[in-house]
Tab-separated table of C-alpha atoms and ligand atoms in Angstrom:
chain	number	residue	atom	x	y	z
E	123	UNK	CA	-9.716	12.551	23.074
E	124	UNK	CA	-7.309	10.151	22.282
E	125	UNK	CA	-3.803	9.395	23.320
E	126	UNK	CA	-2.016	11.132	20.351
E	127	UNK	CA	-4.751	14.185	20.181
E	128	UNK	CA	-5.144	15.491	23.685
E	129	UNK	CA	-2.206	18.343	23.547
E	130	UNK	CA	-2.606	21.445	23.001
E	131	UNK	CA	-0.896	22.334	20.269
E	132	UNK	CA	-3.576	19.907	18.477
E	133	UNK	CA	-6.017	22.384	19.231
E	134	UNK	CA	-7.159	25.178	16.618
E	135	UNK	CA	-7.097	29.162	17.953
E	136	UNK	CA	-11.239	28.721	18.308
E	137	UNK	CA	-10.820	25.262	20.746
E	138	UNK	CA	-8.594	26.524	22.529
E	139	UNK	CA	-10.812	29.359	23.336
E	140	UNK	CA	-13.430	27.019	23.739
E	141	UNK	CA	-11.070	25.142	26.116
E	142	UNK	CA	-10.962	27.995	28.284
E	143	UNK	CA	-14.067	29.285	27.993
E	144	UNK	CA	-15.294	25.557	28.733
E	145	UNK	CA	-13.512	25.543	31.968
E	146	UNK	CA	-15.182	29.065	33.233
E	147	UNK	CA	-12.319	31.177	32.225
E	148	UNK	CA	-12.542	35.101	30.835
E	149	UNK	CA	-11.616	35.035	27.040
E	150	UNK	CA	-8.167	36.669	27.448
E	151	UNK	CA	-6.745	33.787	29.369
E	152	UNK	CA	-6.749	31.838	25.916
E	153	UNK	CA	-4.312	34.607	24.444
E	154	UNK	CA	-2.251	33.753	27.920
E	155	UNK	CA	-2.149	30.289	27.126
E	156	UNK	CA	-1.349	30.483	23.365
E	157	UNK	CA	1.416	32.756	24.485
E	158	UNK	CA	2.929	30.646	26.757
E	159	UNK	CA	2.616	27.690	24.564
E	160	UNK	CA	4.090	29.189	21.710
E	161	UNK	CA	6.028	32.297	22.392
E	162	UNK	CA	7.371	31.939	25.532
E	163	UNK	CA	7.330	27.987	24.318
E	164	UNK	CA	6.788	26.278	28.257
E	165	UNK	CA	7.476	23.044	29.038
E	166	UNK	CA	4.778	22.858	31.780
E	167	UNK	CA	1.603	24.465	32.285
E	168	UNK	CA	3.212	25.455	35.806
E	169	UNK	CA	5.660	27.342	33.776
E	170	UNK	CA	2.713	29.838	32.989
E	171	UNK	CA	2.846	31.749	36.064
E	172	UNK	CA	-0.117	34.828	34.796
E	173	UNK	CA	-2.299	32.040	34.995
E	174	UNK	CA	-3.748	31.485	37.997
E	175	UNK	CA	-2.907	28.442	39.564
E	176	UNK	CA	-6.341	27.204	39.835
E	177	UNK	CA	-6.533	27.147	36.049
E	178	UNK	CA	-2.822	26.050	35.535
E	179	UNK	CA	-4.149	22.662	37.430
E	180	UNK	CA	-7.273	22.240	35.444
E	181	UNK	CA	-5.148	22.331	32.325
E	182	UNK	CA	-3.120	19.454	33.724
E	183	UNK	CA	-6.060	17.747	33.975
E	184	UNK	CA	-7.550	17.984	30.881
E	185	UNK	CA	-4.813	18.575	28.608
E	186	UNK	CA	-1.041	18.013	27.721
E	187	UNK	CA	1.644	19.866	26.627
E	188	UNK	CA	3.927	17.598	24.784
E	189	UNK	CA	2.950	14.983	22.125
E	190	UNK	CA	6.856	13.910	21.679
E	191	UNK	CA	10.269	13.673	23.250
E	192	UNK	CA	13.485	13.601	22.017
E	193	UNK	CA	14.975	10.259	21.896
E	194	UNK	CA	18.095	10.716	20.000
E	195	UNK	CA	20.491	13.391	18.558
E	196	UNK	CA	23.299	13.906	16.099
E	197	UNK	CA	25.530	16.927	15.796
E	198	UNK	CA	27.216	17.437	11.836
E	199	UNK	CA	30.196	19.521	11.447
E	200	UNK	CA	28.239	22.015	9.227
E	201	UNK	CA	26.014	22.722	12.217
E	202	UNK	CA	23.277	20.603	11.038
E	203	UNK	CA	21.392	18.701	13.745
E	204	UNK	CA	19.043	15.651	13.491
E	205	UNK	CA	17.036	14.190	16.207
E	206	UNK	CA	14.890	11.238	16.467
E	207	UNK	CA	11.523	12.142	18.640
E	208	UNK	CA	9.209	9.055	20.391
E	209	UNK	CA	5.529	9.856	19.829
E	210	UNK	CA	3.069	9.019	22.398
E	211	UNK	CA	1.953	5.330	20.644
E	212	UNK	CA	6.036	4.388	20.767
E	213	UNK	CA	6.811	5.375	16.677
E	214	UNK	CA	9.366	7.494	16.043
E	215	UNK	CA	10.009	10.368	13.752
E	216	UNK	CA	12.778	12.626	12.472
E	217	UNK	CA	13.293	16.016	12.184
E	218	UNK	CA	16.374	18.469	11.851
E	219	UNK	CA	17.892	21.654	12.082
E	220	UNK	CA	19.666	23.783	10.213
E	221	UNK	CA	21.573	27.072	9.776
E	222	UNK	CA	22.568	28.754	7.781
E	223	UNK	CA	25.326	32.092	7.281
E	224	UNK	CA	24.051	35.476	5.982
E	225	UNK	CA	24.935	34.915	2.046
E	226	UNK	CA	22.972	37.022	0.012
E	227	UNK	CA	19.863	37.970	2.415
E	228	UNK	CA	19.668	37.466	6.049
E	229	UNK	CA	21.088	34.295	8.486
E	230	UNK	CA	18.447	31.355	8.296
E	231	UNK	CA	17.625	29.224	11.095
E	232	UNK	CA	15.320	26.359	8.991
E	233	UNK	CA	13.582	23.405	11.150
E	234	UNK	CA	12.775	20.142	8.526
E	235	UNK	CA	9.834	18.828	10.067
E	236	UNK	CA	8.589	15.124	9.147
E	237	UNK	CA	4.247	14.888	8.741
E	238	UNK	CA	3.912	11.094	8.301
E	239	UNK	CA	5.292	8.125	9.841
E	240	UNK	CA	7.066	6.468	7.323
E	241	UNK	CA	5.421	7.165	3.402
E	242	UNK	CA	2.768	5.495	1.327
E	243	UNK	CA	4.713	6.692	-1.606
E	244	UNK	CA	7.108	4.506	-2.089
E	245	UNK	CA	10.555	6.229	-4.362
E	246	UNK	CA	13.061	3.419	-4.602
E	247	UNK	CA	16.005	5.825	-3.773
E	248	UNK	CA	14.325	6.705	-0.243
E	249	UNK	CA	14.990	5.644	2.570
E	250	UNK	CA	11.457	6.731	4.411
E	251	UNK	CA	10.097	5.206	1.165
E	252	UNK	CA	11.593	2.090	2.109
E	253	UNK	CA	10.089	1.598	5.430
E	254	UNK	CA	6.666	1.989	4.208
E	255	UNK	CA	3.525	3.992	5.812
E	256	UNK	CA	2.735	3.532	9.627
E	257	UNK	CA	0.411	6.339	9.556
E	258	UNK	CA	-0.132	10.504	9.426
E	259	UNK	CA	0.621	12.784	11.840
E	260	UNK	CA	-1.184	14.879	13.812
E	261	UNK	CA	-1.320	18.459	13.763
E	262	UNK	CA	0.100	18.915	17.786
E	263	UNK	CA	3.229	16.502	16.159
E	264	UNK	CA	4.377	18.127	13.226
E	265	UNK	CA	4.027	21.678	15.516
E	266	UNK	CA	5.943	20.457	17.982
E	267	UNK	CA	8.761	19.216	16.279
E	268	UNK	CA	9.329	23.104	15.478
E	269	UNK	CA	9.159	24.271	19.089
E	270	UNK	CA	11.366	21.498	20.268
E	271	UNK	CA	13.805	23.275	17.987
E	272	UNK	CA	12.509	27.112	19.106
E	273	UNK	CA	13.331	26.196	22.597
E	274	UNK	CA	16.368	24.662	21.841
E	275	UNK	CA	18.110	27.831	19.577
E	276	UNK	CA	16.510	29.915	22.269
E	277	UNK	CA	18.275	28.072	25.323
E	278	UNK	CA	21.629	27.683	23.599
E	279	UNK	CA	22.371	31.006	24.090
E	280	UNK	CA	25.429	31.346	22.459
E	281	UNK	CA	24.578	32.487	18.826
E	282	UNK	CA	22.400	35.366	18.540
E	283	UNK	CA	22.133	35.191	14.602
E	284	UNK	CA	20.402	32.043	14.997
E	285	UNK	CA	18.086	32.644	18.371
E	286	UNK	CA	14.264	31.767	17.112
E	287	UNK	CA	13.561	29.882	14.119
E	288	UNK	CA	13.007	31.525	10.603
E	289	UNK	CA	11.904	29.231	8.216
E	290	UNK	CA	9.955	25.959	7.945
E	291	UNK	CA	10.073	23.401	5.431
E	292	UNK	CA	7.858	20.178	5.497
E	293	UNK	CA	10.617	18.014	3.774
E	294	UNK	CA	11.207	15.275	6.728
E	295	UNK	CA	9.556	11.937	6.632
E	296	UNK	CA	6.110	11.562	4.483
E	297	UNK	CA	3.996	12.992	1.959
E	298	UNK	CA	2.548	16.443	3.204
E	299	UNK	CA	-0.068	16.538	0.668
E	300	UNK	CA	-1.286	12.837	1.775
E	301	UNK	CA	-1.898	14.507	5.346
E	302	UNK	CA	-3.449	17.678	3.889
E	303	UNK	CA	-5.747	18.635	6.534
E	304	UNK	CA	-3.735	17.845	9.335
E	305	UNK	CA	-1.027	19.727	8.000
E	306	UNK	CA	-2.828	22.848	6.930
E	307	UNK	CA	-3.799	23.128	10.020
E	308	UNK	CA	-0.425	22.742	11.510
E	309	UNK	CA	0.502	25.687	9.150
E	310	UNK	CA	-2.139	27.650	10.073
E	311	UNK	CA	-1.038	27.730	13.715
E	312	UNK	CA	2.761	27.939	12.893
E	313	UNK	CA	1.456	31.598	11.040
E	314	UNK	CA	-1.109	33.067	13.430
E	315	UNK	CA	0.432	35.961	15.112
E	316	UNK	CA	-1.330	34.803	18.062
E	317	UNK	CA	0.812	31.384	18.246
E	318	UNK	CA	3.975	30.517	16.237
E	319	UNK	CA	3.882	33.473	14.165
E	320	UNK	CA	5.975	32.660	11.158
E	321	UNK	CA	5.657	34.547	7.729
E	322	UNK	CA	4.001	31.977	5.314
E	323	UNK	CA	6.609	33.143	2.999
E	324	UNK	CA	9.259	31.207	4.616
E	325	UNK	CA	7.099	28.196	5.198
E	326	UNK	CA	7.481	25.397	1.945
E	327	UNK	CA	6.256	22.171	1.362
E	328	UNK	CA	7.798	19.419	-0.654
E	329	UNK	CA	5.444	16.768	-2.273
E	330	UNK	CA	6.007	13.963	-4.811
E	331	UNK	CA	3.097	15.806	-6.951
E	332	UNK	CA	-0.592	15.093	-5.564
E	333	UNK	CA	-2.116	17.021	-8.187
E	334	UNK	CA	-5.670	17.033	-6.754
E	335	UNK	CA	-4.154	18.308	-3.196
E	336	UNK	CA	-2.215	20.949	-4.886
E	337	UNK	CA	-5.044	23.049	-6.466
E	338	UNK	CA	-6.448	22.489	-3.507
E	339	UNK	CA	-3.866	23.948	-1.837
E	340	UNK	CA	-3.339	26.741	-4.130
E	341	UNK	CA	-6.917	28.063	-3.030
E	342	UNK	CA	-6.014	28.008	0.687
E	343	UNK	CA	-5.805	31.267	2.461
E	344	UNK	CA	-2.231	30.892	3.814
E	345	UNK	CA	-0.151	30.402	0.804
E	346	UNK	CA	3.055	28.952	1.363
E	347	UNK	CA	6.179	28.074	-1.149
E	348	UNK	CA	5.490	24.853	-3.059
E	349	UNK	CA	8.404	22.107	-4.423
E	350	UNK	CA	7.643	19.596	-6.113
E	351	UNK	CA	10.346	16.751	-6.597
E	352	UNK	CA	10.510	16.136	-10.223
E	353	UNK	CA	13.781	13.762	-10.987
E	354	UNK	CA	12.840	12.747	-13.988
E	355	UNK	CA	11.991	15.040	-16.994
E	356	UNK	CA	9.736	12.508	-18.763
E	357	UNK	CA	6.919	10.358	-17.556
E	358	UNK	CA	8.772	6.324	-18.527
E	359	UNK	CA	11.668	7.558	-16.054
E	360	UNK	CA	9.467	9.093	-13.669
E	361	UNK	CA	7.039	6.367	-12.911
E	362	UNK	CA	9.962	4.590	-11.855
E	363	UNK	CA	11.805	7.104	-9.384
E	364	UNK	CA	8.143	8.589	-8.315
E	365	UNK	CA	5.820	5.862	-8.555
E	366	UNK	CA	2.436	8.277	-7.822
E	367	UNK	CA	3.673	9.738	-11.371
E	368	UNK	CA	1.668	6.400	-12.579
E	369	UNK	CA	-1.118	8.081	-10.920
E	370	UNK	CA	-0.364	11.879	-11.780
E	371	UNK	CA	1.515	11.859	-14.916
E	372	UNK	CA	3.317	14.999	-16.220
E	373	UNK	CA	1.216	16.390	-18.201
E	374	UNK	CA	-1.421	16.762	-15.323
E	375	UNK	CA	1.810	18.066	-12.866
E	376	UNK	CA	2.923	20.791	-14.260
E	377	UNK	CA	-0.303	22.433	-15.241
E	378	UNK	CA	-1.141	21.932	-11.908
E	379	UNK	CA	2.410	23.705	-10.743
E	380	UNK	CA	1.792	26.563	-13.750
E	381	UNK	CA	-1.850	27.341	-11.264
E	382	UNK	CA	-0.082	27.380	-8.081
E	383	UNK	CA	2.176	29.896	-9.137
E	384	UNK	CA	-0.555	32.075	-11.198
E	385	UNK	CA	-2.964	31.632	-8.137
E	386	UNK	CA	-0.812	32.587	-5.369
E	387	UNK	CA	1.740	34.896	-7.141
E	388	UNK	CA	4.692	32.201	-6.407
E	389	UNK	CA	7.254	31.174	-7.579
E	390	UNK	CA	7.117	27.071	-7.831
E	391	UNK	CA	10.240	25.304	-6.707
E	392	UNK	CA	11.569	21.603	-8.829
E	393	UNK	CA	13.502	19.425	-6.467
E	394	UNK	CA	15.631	16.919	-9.329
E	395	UNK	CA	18.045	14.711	-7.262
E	396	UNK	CA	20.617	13.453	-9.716
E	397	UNK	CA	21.679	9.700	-9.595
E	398	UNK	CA	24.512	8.612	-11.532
E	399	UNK	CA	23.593	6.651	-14.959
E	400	UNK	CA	19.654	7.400	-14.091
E	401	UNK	CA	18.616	11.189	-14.320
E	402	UNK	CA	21.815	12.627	-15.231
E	403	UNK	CA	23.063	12.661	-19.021
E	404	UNK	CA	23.062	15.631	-20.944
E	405	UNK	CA	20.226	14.730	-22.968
E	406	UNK	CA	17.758	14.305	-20.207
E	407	UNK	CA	19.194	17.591	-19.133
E	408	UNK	CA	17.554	19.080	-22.672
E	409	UNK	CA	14.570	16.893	-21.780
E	410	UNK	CA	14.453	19.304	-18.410
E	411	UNK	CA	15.015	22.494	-20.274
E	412	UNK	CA	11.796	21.682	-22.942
E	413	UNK	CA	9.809	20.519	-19.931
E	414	UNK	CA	10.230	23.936	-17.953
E	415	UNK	CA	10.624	26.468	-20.430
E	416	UNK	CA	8.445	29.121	-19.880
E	417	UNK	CA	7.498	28.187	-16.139
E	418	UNK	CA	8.091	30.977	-13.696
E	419	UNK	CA	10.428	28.191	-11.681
E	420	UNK	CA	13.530	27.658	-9.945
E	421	UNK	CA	15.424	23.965	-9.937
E	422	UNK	CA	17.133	22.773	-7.127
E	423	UNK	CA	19.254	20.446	-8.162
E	424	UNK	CA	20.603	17.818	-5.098
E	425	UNK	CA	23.649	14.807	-5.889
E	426	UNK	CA	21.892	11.812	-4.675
E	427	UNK	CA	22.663	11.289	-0.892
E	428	UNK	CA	24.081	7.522	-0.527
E	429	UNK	CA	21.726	5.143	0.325
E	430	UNK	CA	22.097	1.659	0.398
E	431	UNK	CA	20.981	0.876	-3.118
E	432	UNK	CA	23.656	0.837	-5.434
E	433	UNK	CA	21.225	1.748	-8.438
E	434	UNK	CA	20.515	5.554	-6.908
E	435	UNK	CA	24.402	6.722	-6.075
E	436	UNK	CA	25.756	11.062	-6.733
E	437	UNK	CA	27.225	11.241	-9.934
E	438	UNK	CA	30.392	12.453	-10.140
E	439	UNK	CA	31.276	16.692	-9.977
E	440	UNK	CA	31.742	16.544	-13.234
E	441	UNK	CA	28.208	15.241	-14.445
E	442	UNK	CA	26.649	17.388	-11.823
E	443	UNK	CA	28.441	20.761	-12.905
E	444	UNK	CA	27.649	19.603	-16.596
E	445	UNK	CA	23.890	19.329	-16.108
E	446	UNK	CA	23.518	22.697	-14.382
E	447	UNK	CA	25.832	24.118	-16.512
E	448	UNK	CA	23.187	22.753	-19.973
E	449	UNK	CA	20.043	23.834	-17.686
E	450	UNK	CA	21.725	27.485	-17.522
E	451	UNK	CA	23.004	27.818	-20.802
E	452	UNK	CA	19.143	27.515	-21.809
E	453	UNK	CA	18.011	30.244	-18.666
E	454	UNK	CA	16.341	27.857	-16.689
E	455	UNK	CA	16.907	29.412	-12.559
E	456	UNK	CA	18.798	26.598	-10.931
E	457	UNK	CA	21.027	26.121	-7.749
E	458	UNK	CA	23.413	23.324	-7.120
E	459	UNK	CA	24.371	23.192	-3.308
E	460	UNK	CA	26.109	20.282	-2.088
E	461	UNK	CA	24.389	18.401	0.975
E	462	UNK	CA	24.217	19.620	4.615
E	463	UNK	CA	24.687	17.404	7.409
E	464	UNK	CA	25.944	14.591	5.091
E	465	UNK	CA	28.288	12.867	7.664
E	466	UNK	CA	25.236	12.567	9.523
E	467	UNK	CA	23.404	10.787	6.895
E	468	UNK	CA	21.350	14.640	6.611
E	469	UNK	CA	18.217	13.611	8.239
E	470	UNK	CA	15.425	11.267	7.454
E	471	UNK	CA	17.865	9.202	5.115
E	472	UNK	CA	16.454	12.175	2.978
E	473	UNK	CA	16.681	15.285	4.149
E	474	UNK	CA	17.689	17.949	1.466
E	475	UNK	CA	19.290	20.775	3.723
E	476	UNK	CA	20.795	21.768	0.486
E	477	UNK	CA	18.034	22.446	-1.964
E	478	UNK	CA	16.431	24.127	1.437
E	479	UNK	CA	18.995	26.301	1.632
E	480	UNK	CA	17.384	28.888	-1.536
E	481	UNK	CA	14.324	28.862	0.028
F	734	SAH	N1	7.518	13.347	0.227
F	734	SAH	C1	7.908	14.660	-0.118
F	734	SAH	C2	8.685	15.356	0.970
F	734	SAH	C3	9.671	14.536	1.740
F	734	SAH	S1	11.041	13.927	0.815
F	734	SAH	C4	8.668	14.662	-1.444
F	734	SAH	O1	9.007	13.599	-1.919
F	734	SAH	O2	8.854	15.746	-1.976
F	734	SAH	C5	12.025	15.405	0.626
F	734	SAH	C6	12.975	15.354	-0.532
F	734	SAH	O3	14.054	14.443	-0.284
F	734	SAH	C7	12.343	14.911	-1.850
F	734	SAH	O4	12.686	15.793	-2.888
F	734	SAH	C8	12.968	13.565	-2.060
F	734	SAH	O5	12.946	13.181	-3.410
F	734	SAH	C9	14.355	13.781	-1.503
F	734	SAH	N2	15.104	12.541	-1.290
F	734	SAH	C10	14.664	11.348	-0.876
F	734	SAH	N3	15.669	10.431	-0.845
F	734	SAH	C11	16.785	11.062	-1.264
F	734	SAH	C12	18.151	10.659	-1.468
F	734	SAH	N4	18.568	9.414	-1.225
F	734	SAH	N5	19.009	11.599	-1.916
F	734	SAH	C13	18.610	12.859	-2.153
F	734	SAH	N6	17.356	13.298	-1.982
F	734	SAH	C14	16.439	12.409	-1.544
F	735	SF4	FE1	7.784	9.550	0.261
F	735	SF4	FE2	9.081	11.772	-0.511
F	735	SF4	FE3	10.426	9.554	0.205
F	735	SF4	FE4	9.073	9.568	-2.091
F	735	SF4	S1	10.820	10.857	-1.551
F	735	SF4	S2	9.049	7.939	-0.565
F	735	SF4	S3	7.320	10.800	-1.545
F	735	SF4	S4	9.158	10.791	1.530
């Protein structure tokens, strides 16, 4: 096993009961050691005191616990909180929290967990785009970014609406859909009731539209929300704000989104960032409604967060309330919620805390 795969939480439900079966152990003692892993979420195997400590040493030996550490933290007003982990081969990573007050259904406690290092994607208005790809990550490191942030709500004690972690959106750093095997199996741990034990329902994943990977997706057994960041309501503007639309034009998109939702009864999400003087005007607002008319969708439309391009800057209110206002007027399901965490710089340089927030 490598350096970045030897952890546990890289391990599937069957190794690790090969694991312990492997090192003489009755059956049950893998249940102990998922459940210390991720429900009681230990920091050491010594931690796990209903194993015996015969076993708890053989673990040490062949196995870790941690594939990251925390390496740097920032705190927004809103609540919102970013860190920056290490991985074991010295790259680094982003991730965030974020909370959010019962509105209409129940307090959510959302982790934005990052699957790549850096993205082979390339939008001009991101920063992650920016840096370029360094490489995927493993299964044990997108996990893990989540119980960091489980132990962490857990530990602080001091707000009970917000004590274990309710949702999960793969919106951090990278393409999910590049990473697809990695992070379906990340998913599929996160949603066992044996380990993580979140409701695929409140699990999404954002992608720049890898058509291929999202049928593929839509046949998986766990089926999780879907968004797909759209920005641009025809395919000229497109290929320039989402250069894999050159690849995956619209017209293969949204037949592709139209099958997710038939396939696995839901609801398909369209993340369209506004930039002032690029996506914005009124008339590419009309170019949205034709687009998505009759789509069972919802658009989550997000002002630009500052970057350091001048070309991809928030329009003003007034655009912004203008566009949602046209997109409503013609009963397409929208929301417009201003950024989280944007004294902070949200997370990721791209981190959309707000078009998480309706989902
Ligand atoms: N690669 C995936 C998921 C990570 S990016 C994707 O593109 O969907 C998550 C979201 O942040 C995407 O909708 C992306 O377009 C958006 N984003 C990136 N840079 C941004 C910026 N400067 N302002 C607002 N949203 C941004
Ligand atoms: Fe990659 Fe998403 Fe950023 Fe585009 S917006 S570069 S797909 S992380």
């Amino acid at each position: 096993m490598s350096i970045l795969s030897s952890a546990v939480t890289n391990l599937t439900v069957k190794e690790v009961e090969e694991l312990v079966e492997s090192l003489g152990e009755p059956a049950y003692r893998a249940n102990q050691l998922l459940n210390g892993v991720y429900q009681r979420l230990a920091v050491s195997f010594d931690e796990m005191t209903d194993l015996s400590l015969a076993l708890r040493q053989k673990l040490e030996k062949r196995i870790t616990l941690h594939t990251l550490v925390p390496v740097r933290e920032i705190k927004s007003r809103d609540g919102t909180v970013k860190i920056l982990f290490g991985l074991a081969d010295g790259k680094t990573i982003e991730a965030a929290l974020m909370l959010y007050a019962a509105g209409a259904g129940r307090p959510r406690t959302t982790v934005c967990l990052s699957t790549q290092v850096g993205c082979p994607i390339g939008c001009p208005f991101c920063a992650t785009g920016q840096q370029g790809f360094e490489r995927n990550l493993t299964p044990g490191e997108m996990i893990d970014q989540a119980l960091y942030f489980a132990r962490r709500v857990r530990d602080a004690g001091e707000d009970s609406r917000h004590n274990h972690i309710t949702n999960i959106v793969f919106m951090g750093m990278g393409e999910p859909l590049a990473n697809y095997e990695a992070l379906v199996q990340a998913i599929v741990v996160l949603t066992s009731p044996r380990c993580f034990g979140t409701s695929p329902r409140n699990i999404t994943i954002s992608t720049a539209g890898l058509v291929p990977q999202i049928r593929r997706l839509s046949r998986e057994k766990v089926r999780v929300g879907l968004a797909v960041s759209l920005h641009a309501p025809y395919n000229a503007l497109r290929n320039r704000l989402v250069p894999l639309n050159k690849r995956y034009s619209l017209e293969e998109l949204i037949p592709a989104c139209r099958e997710y939702a038939s396939t696995t009864g839901r609801r398909v999400s369209f993340e369209y960032v506004l930039f002032a003087g690029v996506n914005d005007s009124l008339s590419q607002a009309g170019a949205l409604v034709r687009l998505l008319t009759g789509i069972n969708c919802h658009v989550n439309l997000i002002p630009a967060n500052r970057t350091a391009d001048s070309a991809f800057q928030p329009p003003s209110r007034t655009m912004v309330l203008a566009f949602e206002q046209q997109l409503e007027l013609a009963g397409i399901n929208c929301t417009l919620r201003l950024s989280r965490g944007q004294d902070i710089d949200a997370g990721c340089g791209q981190l959309r805390s707000s078009f998480i927030a309706g989902m």
